[in-house]
Coordinates of C-alpha atoms in Angstrom, one line a residue:
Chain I
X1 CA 108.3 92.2 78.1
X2 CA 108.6 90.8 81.6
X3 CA 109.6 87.1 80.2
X4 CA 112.4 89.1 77.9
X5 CA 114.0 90.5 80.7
X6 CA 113.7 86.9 82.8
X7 CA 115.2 85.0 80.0
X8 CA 118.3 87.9 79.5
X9 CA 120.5 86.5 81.9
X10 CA 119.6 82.9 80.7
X11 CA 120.8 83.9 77.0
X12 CA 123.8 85.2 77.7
X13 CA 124.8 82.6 80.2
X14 CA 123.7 80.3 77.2
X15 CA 125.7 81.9 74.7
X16 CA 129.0 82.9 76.7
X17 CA 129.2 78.9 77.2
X18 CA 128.7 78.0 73.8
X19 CA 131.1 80.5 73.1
X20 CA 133.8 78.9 74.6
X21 CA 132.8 75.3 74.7
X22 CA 133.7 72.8 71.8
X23 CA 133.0 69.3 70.6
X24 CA 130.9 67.5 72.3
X25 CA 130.1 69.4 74.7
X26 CA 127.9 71.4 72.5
X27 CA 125.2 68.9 72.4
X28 CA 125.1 68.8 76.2
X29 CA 124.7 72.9 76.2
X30 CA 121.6 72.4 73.2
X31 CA 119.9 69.6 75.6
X32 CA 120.2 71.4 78.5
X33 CA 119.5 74.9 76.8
X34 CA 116.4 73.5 75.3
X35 CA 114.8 71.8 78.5
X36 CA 115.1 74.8 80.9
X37 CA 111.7 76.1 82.2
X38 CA 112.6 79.9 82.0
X39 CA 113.9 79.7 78.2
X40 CA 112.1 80.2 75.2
X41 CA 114.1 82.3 72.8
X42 CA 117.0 80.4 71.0
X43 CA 118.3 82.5 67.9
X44 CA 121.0 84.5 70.0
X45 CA 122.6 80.9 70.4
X46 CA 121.7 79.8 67.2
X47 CA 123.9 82.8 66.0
X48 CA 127.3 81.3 67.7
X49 CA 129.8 80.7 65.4
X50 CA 131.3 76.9 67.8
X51 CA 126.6 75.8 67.3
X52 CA 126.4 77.0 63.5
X53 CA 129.9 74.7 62.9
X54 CA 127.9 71.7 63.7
X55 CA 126.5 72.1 60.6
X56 CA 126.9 69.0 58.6
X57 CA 128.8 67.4 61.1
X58 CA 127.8 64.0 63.2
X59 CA 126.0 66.4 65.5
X60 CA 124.4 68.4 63.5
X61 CA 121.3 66.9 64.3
X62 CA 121.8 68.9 67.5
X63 CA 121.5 71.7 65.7
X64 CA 118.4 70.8 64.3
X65 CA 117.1 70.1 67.6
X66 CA 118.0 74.1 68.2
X67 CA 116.2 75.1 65.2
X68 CA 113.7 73.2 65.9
X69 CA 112.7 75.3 69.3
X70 CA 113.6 78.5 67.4
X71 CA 111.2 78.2 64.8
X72 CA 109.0 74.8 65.1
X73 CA 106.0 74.0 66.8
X74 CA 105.1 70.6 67.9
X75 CA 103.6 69.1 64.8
X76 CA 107.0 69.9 63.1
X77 CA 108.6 67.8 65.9
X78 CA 106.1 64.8 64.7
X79 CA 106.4 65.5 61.4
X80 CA 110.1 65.0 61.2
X81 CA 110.4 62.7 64.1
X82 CA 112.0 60.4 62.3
X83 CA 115.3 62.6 61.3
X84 CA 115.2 63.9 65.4
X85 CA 116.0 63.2 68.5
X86 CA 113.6 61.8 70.9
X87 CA 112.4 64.6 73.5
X88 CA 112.7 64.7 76.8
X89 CA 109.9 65.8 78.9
X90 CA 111.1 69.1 79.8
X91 CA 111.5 69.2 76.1
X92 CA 108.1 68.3 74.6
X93 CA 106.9 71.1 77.2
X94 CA 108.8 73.8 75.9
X95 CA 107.8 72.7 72.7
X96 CA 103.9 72.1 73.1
X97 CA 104.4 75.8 75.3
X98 CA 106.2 77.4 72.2
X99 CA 103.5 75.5 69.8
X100 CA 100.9 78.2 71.5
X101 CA 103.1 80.9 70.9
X102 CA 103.3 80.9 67.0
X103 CA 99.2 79.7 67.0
X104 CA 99.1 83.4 69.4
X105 CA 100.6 85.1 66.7
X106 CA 98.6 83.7 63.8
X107 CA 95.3 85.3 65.5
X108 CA 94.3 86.5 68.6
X109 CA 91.2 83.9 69.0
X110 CA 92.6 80.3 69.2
X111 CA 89.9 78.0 69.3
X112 CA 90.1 74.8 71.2
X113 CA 89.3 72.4 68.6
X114 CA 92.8 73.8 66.8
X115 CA 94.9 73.8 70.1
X116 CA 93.7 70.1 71.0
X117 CA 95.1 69.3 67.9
X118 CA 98.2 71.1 67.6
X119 CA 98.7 70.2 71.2
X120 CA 98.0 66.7 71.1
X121 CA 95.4 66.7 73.7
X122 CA 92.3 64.6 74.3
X123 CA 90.1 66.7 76.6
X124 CA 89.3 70.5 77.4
X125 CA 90.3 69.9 81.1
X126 CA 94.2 69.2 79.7
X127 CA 94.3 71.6 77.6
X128 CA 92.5 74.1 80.3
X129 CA 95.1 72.9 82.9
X130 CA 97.7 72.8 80.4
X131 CA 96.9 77.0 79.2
X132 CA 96.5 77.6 82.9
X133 CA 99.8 76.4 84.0
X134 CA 102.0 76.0 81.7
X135 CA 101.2 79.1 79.9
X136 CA 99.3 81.9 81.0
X137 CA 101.0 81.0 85.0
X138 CA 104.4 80.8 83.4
X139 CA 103.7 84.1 81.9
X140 CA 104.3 83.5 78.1
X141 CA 100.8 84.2 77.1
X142 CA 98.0 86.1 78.6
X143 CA 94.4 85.9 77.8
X144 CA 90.9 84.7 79.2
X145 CA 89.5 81.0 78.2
X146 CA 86.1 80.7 76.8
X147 CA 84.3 77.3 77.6
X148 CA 81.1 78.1 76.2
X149 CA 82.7 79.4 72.7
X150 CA 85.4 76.7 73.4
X151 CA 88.1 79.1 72.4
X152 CA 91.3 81.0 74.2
X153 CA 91.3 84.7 73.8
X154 CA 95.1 85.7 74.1
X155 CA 95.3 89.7 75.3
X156 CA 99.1 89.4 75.6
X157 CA 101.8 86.4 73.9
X158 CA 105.7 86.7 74.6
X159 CA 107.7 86.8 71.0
X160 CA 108.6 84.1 69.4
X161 CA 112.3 83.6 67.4
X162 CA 112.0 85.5 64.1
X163 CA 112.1 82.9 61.4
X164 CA 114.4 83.7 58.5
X165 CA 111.9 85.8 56.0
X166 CA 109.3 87.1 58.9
X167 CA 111.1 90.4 58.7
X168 CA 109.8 91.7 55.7
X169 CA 106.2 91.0 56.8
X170 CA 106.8 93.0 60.4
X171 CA 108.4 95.9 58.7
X172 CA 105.3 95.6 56.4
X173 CA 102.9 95.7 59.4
X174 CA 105.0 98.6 61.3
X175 CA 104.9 100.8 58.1
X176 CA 101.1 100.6 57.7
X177 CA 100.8 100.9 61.2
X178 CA 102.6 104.1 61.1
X179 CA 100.6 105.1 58.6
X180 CA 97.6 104.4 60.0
X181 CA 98.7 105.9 63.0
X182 CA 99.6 109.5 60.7
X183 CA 96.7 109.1 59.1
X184 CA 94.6 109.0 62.3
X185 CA 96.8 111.6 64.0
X186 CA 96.1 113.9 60.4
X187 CA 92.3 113.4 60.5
X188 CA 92.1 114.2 64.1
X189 CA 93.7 117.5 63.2
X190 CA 91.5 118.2 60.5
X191 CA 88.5 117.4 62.7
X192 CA 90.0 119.9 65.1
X193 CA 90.3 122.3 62.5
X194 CA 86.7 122.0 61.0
X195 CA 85.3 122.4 64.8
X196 CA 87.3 125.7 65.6
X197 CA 86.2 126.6 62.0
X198 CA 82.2 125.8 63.1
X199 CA 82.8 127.3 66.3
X200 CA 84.2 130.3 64.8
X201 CA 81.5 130.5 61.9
X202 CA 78.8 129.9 64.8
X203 CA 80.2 132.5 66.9
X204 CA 79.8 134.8 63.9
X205 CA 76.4 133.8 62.7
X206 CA 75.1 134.5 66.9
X207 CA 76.5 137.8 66.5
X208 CA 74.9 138.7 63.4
X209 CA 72.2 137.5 64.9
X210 CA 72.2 139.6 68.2
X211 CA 73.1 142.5 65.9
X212 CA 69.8 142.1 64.1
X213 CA 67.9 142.0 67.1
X214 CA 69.3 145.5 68.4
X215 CA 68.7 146.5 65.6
X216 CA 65.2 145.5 64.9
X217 CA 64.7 146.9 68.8
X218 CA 66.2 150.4 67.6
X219 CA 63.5 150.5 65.1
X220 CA 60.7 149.8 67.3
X221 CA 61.8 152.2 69.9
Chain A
X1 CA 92.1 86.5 151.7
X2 CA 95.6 86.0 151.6
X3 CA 96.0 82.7 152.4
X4 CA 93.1 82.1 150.2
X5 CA 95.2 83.5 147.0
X6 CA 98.3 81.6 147.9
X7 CA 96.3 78.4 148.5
X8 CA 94.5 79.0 144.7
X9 CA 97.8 79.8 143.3
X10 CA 99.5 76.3 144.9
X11 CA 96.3 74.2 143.6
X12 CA 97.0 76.0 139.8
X13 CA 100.2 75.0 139.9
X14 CA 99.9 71.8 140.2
X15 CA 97.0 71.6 138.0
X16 CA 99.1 73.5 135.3
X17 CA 102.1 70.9 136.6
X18 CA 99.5 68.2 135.2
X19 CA 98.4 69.9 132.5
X20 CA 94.9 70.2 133.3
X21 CA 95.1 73.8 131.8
X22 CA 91.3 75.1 132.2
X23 CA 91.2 73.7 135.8
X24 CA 94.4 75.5 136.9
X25 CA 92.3 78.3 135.4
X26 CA 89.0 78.0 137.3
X27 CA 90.9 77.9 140.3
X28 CA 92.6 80.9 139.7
X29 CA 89.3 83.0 138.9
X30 CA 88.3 82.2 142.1
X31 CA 90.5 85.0 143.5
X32 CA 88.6 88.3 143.9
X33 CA 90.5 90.5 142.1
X34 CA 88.2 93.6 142.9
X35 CA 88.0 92.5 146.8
X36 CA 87.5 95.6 149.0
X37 CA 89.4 94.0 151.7
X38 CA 92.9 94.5 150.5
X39 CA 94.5 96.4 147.9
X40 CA 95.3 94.5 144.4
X41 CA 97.6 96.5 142.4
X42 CA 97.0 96.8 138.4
X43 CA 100.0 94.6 137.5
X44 CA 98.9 92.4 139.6
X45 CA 95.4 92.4 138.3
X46 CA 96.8 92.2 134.8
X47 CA 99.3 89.5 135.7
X48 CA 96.2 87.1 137.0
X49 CA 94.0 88.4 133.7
X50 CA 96.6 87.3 131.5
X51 CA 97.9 84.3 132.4
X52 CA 94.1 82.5 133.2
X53 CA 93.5 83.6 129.6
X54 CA 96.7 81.6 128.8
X55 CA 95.5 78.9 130.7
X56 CA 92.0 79.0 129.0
X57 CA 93.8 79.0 125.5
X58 CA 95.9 75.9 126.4
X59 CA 92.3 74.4 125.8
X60 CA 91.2 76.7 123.1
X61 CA 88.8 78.0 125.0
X62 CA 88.0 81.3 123.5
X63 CA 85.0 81.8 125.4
X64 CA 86.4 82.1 129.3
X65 CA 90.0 83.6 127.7
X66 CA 87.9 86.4 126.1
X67 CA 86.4 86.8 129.6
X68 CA 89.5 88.0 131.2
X69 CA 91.4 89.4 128.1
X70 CA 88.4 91.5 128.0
X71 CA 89.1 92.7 131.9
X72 CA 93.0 92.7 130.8
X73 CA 92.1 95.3 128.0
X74 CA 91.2 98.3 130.8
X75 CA 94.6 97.6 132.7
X76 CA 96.9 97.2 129.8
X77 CA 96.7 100.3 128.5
X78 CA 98.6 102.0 131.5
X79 CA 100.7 99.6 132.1
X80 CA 104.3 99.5 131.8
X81 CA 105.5 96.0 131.9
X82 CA 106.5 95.2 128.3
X83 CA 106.1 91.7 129.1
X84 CA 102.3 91.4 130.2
X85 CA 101.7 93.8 127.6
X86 CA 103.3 91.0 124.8
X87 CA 101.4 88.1 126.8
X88 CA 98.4 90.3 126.3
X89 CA 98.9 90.7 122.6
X90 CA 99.5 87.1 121.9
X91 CA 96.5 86.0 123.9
X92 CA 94.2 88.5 122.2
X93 CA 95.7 87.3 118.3
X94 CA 94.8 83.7 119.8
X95 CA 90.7 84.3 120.4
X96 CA 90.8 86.8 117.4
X97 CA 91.7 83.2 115.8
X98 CA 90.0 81.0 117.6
X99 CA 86.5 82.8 117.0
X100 CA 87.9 83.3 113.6
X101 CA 88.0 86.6 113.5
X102 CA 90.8 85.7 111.1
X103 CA 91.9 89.4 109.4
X104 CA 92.0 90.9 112.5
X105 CA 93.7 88.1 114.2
X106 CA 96.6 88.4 111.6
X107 CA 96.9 92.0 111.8
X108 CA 97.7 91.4 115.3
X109 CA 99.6 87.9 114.6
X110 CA 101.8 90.5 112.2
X111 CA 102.2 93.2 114.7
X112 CA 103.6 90.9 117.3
X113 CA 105.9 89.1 114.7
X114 CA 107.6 92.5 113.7
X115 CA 108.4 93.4 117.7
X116 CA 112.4 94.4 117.1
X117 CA 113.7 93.8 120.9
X118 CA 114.9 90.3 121.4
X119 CA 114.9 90.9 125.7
X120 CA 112.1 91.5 127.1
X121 CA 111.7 91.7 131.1
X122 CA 113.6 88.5 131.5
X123 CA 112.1 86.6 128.9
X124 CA 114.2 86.5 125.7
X125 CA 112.2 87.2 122.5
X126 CA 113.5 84.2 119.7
X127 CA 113.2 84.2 115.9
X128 CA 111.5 81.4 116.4
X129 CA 108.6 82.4 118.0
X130 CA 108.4 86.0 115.8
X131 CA 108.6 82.9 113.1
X132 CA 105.1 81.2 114.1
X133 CA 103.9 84.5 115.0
X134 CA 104.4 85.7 111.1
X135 CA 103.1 82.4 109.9
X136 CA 100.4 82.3 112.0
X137 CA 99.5 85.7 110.1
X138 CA 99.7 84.6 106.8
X139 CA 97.3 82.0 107.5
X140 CA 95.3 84.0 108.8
X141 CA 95.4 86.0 105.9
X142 CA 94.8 83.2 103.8
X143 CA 91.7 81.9 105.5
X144 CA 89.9 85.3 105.8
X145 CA 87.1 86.0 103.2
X146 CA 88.5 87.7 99.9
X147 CA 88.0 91.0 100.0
X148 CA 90.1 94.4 99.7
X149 CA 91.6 94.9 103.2
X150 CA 92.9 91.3 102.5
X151 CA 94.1 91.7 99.6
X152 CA 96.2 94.4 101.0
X153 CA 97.7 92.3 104.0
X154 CA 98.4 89.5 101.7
X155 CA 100.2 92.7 99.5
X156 CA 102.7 93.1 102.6
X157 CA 102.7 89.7 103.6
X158 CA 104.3 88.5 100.0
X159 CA 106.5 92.0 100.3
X160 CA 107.8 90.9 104.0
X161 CA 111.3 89.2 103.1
X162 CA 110.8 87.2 106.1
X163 CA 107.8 85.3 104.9
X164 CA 110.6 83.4 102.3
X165 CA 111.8 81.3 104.9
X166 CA 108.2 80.4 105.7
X167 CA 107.0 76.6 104.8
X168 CA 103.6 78.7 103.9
X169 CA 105.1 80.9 101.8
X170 CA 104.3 78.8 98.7
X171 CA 100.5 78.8 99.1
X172 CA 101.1 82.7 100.4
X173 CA 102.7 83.3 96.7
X174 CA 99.8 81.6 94.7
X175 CA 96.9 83.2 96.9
X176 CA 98.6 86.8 96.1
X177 CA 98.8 85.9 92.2
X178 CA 95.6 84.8 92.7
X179 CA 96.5 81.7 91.4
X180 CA 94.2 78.6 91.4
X181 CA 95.4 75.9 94.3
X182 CA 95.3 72.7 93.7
X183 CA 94.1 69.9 95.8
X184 CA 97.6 68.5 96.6
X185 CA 98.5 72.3 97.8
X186 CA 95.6 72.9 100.0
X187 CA 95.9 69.5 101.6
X188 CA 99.1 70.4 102.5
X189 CA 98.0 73.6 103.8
X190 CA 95.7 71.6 105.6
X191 CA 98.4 69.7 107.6
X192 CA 99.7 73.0 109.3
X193 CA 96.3 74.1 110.2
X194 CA 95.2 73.8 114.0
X195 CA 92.0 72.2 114.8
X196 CA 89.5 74.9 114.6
X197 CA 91.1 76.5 111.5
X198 CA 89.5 73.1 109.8
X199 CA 86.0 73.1 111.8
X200 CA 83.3 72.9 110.1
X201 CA 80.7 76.2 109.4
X202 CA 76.9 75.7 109.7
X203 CA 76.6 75.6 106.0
X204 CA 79.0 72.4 106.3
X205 CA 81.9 73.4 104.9
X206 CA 85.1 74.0 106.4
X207 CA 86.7 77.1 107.3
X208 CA 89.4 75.8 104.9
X209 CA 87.3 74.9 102.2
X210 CA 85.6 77.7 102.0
X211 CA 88.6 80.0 101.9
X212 CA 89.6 77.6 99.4
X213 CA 87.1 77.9 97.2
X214 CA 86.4 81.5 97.1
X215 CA 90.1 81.8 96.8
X216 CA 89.9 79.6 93.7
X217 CA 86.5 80.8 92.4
X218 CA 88.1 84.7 92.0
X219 CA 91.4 82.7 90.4
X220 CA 89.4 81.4 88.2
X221 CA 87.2 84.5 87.1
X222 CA 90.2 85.7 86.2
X223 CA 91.4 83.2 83.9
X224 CA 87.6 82.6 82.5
X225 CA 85.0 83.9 80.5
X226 CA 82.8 81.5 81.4
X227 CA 82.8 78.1 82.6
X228 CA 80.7 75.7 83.2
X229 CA 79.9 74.0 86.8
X230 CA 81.0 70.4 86.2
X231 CA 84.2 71.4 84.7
X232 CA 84.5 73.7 87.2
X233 CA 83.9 71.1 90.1
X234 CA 86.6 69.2 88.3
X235 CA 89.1 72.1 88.1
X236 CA 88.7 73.3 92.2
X237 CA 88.1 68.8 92.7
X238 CA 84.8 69.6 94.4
X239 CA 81.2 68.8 93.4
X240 CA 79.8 71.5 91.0
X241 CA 77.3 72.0 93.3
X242 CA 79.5 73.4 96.2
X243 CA 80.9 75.5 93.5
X244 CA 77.7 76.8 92.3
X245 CA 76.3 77.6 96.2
X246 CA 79.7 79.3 97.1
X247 CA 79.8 81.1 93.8
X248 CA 75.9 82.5 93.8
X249 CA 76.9 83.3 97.6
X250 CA 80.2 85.4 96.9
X251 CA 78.2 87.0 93.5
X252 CA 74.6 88.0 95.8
X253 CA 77.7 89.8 98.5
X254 CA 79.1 91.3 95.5
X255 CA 82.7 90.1 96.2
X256 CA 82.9 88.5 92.5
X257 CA 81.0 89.7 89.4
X258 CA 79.1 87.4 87.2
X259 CA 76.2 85.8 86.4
X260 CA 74.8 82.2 86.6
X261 CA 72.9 80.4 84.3
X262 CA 71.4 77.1 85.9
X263 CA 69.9 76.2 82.7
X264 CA 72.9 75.3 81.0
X265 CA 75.0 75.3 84.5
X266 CA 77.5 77.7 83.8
X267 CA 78.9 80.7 85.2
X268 CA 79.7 84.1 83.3
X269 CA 82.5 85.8 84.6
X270 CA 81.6 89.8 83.7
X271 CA 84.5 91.8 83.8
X272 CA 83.8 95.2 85.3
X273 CA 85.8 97.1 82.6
X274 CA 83.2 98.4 79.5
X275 CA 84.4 97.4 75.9
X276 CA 85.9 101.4 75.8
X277 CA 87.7 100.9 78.8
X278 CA 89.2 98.0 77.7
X279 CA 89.8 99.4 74.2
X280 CA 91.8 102.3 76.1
X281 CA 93.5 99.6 78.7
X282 CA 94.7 97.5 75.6
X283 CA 96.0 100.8 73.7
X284 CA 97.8 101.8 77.4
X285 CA 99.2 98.8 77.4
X286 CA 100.4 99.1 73.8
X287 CA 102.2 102.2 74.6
X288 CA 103.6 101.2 77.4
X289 CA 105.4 98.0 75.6
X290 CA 106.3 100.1 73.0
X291 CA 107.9 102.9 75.3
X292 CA 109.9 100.0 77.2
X293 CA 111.2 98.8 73.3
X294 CA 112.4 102.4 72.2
X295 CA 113.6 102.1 75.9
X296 CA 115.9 99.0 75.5
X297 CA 116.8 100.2 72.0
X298 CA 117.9 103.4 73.5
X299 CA 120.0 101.8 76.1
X300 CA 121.6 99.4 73.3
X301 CA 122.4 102.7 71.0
X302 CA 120.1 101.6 68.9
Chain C
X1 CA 118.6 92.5 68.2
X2 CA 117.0 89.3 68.7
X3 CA 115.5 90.3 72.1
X4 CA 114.1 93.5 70.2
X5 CA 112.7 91.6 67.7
X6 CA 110.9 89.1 69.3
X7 CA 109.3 92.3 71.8
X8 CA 108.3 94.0 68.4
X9 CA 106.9 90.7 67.5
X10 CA 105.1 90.6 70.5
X11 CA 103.9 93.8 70.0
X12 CA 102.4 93.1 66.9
X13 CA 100.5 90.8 67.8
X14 CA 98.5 93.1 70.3
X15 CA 97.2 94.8 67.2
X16 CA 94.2 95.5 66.7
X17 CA 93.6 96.8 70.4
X18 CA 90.4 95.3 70.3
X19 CA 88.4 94.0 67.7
X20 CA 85.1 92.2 69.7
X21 CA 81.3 92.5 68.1
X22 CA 80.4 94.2 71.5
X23 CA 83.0 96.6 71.4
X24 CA 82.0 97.6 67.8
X25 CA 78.4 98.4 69.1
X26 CA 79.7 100.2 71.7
X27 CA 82.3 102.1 69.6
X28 CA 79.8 103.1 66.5

């Protein structure tokens, strides 16, 4: 949550401006918005009423430049090239850096094969160099590189925009997590239960036991 | 005996006047400080100690300096004079360094950089000087071998506020993040370096290099799994196998865990933390990120 | 909350804690 509380400031400076900015002035927020090094959450500006009036208008392909590093990854970027903007450098960073981000949160083993690809890289010394410092230094993701199974293992990835329709599926996985969690919780008291039971039931068998053995003594004496 | 001192002194003057620092110095051993004959007082003992150990370190020469900081060491501790004493520090931080001796030199290079009085005896104490002093420490610091006790002076080193304004301070920042230096970085680092802070060890690496490399081989344990030597070489830009002999070196004096295999040249990083512990470090840190969510959705009212 | 959201999202994606072959050996 570290990179949440860096980027805090950075949002709401973001989104006061856009607030009270109008015209074209708005694209010069989005470019500079989307090629800062410390941001990489977008939907809070997304949500201001001056960016989502773009819509439709000659700039709106600003504002598909802002979805575009809510939601997309890099191969969206080349896949619609065509209807976009040409990236700056800063830009095509943030992207590639937000690319690994929505591969983190498709599994927790990315292998490198996939992230060459996504990534467009040619070698495992980029991409290595590229993970290093541009991710895992710059604190989005966290995780140990494995050269011999030529895959990333990511222990920890910053959150990513929500896309419009992901919130069903999170609520669906907090629910059964919950439930697993109840359910774990229930059958940890149950175990509890059947071992004070056992205890109980072997404290009462050792005592019949000792009383037979007085007994049985009585009777030899 | 007199004349004798005020002759030796007049001859390391001009010596001193001409820079010829370690023949000023000779001269001035030559006085019997222990004569029988007359009495030497202490300060006056410590005065001479001090400043021919000065003299010898004009010409980084930590052997004869050691000499008579060594002799300065039984006066200093009862004497008053706040100025000696300071000269005394400094000099002893200097062979600490010079026979590199590096954590302890820093220790002491810190200890004299956080001195509060800026008038001492009638020599005024500048920022400037408490400046090198504090860099001189976190290089040092940075060229000692990894270990615990340096990871804890590089803890307060990053933590000193002071150390911001330092031209080092980037390379302090990335050795206590652990973070893997680049070539461009180190040769910088190189450039501030004095000459015997790059000489080379018997096993023909630098001091530098060596710091460098250990300091990048732990970075790098912490980022891998596994790697393998020639990408290795390639990632610290030295051959894999001054990688591999540094590496088995640091693994056989325990100060890294992992394995090597030389069959298929690649090192195996072992973390010490079993498969449980991790299991219950991952779940810790679960809980944790969820307290700090109900957190911020308690302070939004949420 | 967008913040909230994309920490939740994070969050997720920690789950499971761990899921590696040797930690199943050492867990059974």
């Amino acid at each position: 949550m570290e990179i949440e509380r860096k980027q805090a400031d950075l949002i709401d400076h973001y989104v006061k401006q856009a607030s009270s900015l109008q015209g074209s002035s708005l694209p010069i927020l989005i470019l500079e918005a989307t090629s800062n090094p410390s941001l990489f959450a977008f939907s809070e500006i997304l949500a201001v009423p001056t960016i989502a009036q773009l819509e439709g208008t000659g700039q709106s392909v600003y504002l598909n430049m802002l979805r575009l590093f809510a939601y997309g990854t890099w191969s969206d970027y080349k896949k619609n090239s065509a209807s976009l903007l040409q990236l700056v450098p800063e830009q095509v960073l943030k992207l590639k850096q937000l690319t690994v981000l929505s591969m983190a949160e498709t599994g927790k083993v990315l292998p490198y094969d996939q992230l060459m690809q996504e990534l467009d890289v040619t070698n495992v010394r980029e991409l290595e160099d590229f993970l290093i410092n541009e991710c895992m230094y710059a604190g989005i993701v966290r995780g140990k590189l494995d050269q011999l199974r030529r895959c990333f293992e990511v222990q920890f990835a910053a959150g990513r925009d929500m896309r419009p329709g992901q919130l069903g599926n999170m609520t669906h996985i907090l629910s059964s997590w919950l439930a697993t969690s109840d359910n774990l919780l229930l059958s940890i008291q149950e175990k509890i239960k059947w071992a004070d039971t056992m205890s109980e039931l072997d404290k009462k068998q050792k005592k019949d036991y000792e009383d037979k053995v007085e007994e049985a003594k009585k009777l030899l004496s | 005996e007199e004349q004798v001192l005020i002759i030796r002194e007049k001859v390391a003057e001009l010596y001193e006047s001409e820079g010829e620092w370690s023949k000023a110095a000779q001269m001035l051993s030559g006085i019997d400080l222990d004569s029988s004959m007359r009495l030497v007082d202490d300060k006056f003992k410590l005065s001479k100690c001090v400043q021919i150990a000065r003299l010898y370190l004009e010409d980084d020469d930590s052997v004869n300096a050691e000499a008579f900081i060594n002799k300065a060491s039984f006066l200093v501790s009862n004497s008053r004079h706040e100025v000696l004493n300071l000269q005394y520090k400094v000099c002893y931080a200097r062979i600490l360094d010079l026979k590199r001796k590096f954590l302890e030199a820093a220790l002491r290079y810190y200890d004299i950089s956080q001195i509060e009085k800026r008038q001492i005896g009638d020599e005024t104490i500048d920022e400037e000087a408490l400046e090198q002093a504090l860099s001189a420490a976190v290089t040092c610091t940075i060229l000692a071998a990894a270990g615990p006790q340096r990871s804890r002076v590089l803890a307060t080193l990053y933590k000193d506020e002071r150390c911001l304004k330092l031209k080092v301070y980037p390379i302090l920042q990335k050795v206590y993040l652990e973070r893997i230096l680049r070539k461009p970085e180190i040769d910088a680092f190189a450039e501030e370096l004095k000459p015997h802070q790059k000489a080379f060890l018997p096993d023909n690496f630098t001091v530098l290099d060596r710091a460098m490399i250990e300091h990048n081989l732990l970075s790098s344990s912490k980022l891998y799994k596994n790697i393998s030597f020639d990408e290795l070489g390639t990632l610290l830009g030295i051959a894999p196998q001054k990688a591999e002999k540094i590496a088995s070196r640091m693994i056989y004096e325990d100060r890294m865990r992992g394995s090597i295999d030389q069959v298929e040249a690649v090192i195996h990083f072992e973390d010490d933390t079993e498969e449980m512990q991790l299991w219950d470090q991952q779940i810790f840190g679960l809980c944790q990120s969820l307290n700090d969510i109900l957190e911020s959705m308690g302070n939004k009212g949420l | 909350d967008n913040s909230l959201i994309r920490q939740v999202s994070s969050l997720l994606r920690r789950l499971p804690a761990i899921e590696s072959e040797k930690f199943q050996d050492d867990f059974l």
